[in-house]
Structures are given as C-alpha cells and as structure tokens.
PDB file of C-alpha atoms and ligand atoms in Angstrom:
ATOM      1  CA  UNK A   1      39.278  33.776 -27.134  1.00 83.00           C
ATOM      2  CA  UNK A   2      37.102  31.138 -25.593  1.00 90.00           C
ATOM      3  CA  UNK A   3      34.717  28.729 -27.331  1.00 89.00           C
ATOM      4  CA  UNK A   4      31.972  30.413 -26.397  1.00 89.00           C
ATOM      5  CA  UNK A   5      33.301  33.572 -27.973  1.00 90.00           C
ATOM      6  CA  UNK A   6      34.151  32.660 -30.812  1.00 86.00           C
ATOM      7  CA  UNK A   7      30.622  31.058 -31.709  1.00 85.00           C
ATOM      8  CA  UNK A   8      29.249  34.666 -30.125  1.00 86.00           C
ATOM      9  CA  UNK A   9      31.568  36.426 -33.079  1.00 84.00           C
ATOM     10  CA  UNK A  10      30.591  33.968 -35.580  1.00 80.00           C
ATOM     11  CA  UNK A  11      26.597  33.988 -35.269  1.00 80.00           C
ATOM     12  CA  UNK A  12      27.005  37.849 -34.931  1.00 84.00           C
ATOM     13  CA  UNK A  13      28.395  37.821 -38.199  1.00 82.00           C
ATOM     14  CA  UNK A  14      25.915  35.270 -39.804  1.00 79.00           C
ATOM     15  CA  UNK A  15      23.350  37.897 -38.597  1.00 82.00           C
ATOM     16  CA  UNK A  16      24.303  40.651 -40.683  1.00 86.00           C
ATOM     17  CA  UNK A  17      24.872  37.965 -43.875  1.00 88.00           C
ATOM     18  CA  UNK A  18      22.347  37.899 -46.159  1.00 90.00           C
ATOM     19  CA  UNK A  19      20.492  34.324 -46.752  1.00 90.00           C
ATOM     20  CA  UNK A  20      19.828  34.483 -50.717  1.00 93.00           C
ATOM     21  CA  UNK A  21      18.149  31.503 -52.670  1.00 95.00           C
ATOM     22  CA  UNK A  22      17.718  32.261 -56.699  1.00 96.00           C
ATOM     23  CA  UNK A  23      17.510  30.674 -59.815  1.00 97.00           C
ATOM     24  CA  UNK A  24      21.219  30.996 -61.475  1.00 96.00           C
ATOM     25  CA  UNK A  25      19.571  30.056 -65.147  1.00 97.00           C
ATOM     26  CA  UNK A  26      16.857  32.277 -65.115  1.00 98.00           C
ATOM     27  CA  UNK A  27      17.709  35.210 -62.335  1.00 97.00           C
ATOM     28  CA  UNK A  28      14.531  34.505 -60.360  1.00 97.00           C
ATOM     29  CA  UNK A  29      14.985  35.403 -56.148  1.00 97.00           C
ATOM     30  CA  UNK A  30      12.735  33.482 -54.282  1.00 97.00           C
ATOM     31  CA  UNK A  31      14.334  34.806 -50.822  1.00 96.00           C
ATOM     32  CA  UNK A  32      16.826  38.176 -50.109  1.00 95.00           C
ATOM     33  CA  UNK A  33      16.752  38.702 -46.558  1.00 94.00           C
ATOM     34  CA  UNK A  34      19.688  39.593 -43.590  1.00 92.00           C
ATOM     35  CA  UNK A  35      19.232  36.569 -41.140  1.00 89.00           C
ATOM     36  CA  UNK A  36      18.594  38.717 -38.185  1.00 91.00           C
ATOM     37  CA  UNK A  37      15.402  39.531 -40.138  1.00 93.00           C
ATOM     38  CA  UNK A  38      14.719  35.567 -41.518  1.00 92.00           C
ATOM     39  CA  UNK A  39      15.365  34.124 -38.144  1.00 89.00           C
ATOM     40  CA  UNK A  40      12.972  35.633 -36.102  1.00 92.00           C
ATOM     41  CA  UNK A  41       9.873  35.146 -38.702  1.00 94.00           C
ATOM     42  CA  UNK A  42      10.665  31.635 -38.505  1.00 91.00           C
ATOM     43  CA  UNK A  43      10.981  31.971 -34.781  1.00 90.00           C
ATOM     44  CA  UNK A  44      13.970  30.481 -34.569  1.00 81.00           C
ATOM     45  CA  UNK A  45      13.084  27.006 -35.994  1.00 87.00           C
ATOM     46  CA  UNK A  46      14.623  26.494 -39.661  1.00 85.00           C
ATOM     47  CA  UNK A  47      12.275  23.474 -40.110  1.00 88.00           C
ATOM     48  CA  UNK A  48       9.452  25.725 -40.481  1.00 91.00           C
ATOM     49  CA  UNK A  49       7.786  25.331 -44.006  1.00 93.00           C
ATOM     50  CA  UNK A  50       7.899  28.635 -46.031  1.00 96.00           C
ATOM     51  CA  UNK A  51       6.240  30.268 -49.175  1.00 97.00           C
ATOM     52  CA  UNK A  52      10.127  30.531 -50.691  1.00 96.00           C
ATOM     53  CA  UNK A  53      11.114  27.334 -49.830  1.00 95.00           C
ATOM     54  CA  UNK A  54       7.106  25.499 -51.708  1.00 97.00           C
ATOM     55  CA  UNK A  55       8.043  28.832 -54.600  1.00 97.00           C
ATOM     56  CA  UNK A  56      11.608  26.699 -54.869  1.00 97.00           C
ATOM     57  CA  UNK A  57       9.814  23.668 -55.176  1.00 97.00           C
ATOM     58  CA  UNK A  58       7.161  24.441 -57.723  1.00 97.00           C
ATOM     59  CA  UNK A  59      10.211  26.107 -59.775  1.00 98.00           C
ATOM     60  CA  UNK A  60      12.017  22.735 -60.039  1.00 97.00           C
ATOM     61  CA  UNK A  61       8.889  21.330 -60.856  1.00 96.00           C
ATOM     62  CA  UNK A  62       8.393  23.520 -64.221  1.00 96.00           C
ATOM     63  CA  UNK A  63      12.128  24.184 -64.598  1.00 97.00           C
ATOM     64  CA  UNK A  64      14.070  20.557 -63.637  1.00 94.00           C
ATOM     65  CA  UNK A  65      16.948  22.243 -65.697  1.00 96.00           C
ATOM     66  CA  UNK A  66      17.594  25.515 -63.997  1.00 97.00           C
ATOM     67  CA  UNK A  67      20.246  25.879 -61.333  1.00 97.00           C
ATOM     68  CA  UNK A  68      18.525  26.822 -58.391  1.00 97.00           C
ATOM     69  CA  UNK A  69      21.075  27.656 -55.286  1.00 96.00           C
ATOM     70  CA  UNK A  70      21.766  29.545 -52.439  1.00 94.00           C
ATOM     71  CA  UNK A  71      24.663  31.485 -50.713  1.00 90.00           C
ATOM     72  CA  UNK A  72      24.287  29.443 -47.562  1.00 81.00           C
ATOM     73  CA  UNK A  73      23.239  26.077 -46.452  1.00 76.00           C
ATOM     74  CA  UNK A  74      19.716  26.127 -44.491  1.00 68.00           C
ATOM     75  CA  UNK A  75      21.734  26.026 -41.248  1.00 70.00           C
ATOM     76  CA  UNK A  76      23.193  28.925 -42.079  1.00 70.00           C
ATOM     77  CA  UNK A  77      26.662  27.799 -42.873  1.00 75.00           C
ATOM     78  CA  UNK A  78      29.237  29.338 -45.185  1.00 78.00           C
ATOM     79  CA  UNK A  79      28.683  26.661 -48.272  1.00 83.00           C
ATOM     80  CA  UNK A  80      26.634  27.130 -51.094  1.00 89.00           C
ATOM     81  CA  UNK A  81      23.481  25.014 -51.451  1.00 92.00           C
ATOM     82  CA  UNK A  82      22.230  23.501 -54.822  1.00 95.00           C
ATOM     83  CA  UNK A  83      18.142  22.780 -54.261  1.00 95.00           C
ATOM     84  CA  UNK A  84      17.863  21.735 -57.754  1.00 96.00           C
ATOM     85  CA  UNK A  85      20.168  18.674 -56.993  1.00 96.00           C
ATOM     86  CA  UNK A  86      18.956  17.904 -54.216  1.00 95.00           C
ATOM     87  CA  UNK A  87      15.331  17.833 -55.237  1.00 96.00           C
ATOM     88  CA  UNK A  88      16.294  15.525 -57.997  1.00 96.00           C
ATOM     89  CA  UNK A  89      18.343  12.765 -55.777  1.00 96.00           C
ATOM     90  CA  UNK A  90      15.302  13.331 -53.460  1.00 95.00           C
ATOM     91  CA  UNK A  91      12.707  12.749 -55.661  1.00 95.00           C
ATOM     92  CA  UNK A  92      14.743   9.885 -57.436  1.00 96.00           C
ATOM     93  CA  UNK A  93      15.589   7.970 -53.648  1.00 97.00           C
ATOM     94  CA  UNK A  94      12.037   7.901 -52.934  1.00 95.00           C
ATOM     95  CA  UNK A  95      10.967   7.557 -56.253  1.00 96.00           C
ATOM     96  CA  UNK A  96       8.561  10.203 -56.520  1.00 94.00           C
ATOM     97  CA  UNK A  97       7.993  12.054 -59.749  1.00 94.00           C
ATOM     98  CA  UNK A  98       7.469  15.361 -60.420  1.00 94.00           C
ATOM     99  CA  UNK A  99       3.756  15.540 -61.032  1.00 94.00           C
ATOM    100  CA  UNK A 100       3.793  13.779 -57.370  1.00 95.00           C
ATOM    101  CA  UNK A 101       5.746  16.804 -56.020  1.00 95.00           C
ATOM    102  CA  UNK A 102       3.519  19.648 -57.922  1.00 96.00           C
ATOM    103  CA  UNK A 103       0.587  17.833 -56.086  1.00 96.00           C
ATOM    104  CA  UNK A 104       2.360  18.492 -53.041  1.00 95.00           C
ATOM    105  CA  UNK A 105       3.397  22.160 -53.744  1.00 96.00           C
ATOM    106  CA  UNK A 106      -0.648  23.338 -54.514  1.00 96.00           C
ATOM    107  CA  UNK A 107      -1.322  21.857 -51.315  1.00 96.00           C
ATOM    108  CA  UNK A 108       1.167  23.541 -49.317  1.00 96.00           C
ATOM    109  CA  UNK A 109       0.282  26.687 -51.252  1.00 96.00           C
ATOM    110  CA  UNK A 110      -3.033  26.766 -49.810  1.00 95.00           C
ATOM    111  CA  UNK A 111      -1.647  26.049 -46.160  1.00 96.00           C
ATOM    112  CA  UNK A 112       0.885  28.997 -46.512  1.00 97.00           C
ATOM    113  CA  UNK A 113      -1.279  31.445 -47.398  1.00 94.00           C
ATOM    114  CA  UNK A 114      -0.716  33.950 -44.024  1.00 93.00           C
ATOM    115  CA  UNK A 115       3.410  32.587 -43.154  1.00 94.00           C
ATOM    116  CA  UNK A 116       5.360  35.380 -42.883  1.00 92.00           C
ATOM    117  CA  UNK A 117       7.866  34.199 -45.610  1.00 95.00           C
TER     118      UNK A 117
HETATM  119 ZN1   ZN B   1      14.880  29.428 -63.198  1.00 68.52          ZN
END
C-alpha cells in the first residue's frame, strides 16, 4: 500500500471515530460527535473557537479539580487529551489566574452565540 493510501485508510477511519470531550469527575459531555459531522461545522479548520471548547474552559474555571479529557487529541490523533492539565500549566506559564480566564470565557460566550458547536 502506498503512502498516500494508507493516510486515505487512516482519515477514513478517524471519520467514523467519535471525538468525545467530558468531565471524568463529574460525567459532564461537553462534545459527542462522529468527526465526519465535527469537521465540516468547523469547516475544516480545528483552530476555530467553539461553544464546547469556552463550556471546557468555564468548567475548569469552577471545577480546577475535575478531570476533564478527551478520547482524541484536537488533531484528531489516537491519544487521549487532558484539558484540565493543560489549562493549569497554561494559565501558570503565562501567569494568568483563573478569575482572568472566567473574564475571558463571558466574553467569548457572547461572541459564540450563533457557532454551530
Ligand atoms: Zn466536572
């Protein structure tokens, strides 16, 4: 099989995966979706802010204990992601605290009003 096929098999696959971000402490889903529906809303660019992704955020904000992870990394490879962490050696780097962050998330609220996820 040639390069080019394989990476044909493999996003075909990714397609009919499932991208899931949740809360592990308290059960809460933020996202549930098959890629080959996520991908499109975004229209194909993952950088794209989203109502899940600010949901995530205001989470950690009122919850810095929970665990909050998904099954996939936001580039859609096979390796768990831990948002949780990485908002706290985020926030720590740039040493911005969490009331900072909430001011952040209200804004962005407002902004993603009518995005499709
Ligand atoms: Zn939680």
């Amino acid at each position: 099989m040639s390069k080019l096929e394989v990476a044909k098999l493999l996003l075909s696959k990714l397609m009919n995966d499932r991208i899931i971000v949740g809360c592990e402490t308290c059960n809460e889903v933020f996202l549930d979706m098959k890629w080959s529906a996520y991908l499109p809303l975004l229209h194909g660019n993952l950088n794209t802010p989203t109502k899940w992704y600010n949901k995530v955020a205001l989470h950690y904000c009122q919850y810095p204990e929970h665990q909050i992870k998904s099954n996939r990394d936001r580039f859609g490879y096979n390796r768990p992601f831990n948002f949780s962490e990485a908002f706290e050696t985020q926030l720590a780097q740039n040493n911005i605290c969490v009331f900072d962050l909430i001011h952040v998330v209200r804004e962005m609220e407002e902004k993603l009003k009518d995005a499709p996820v």
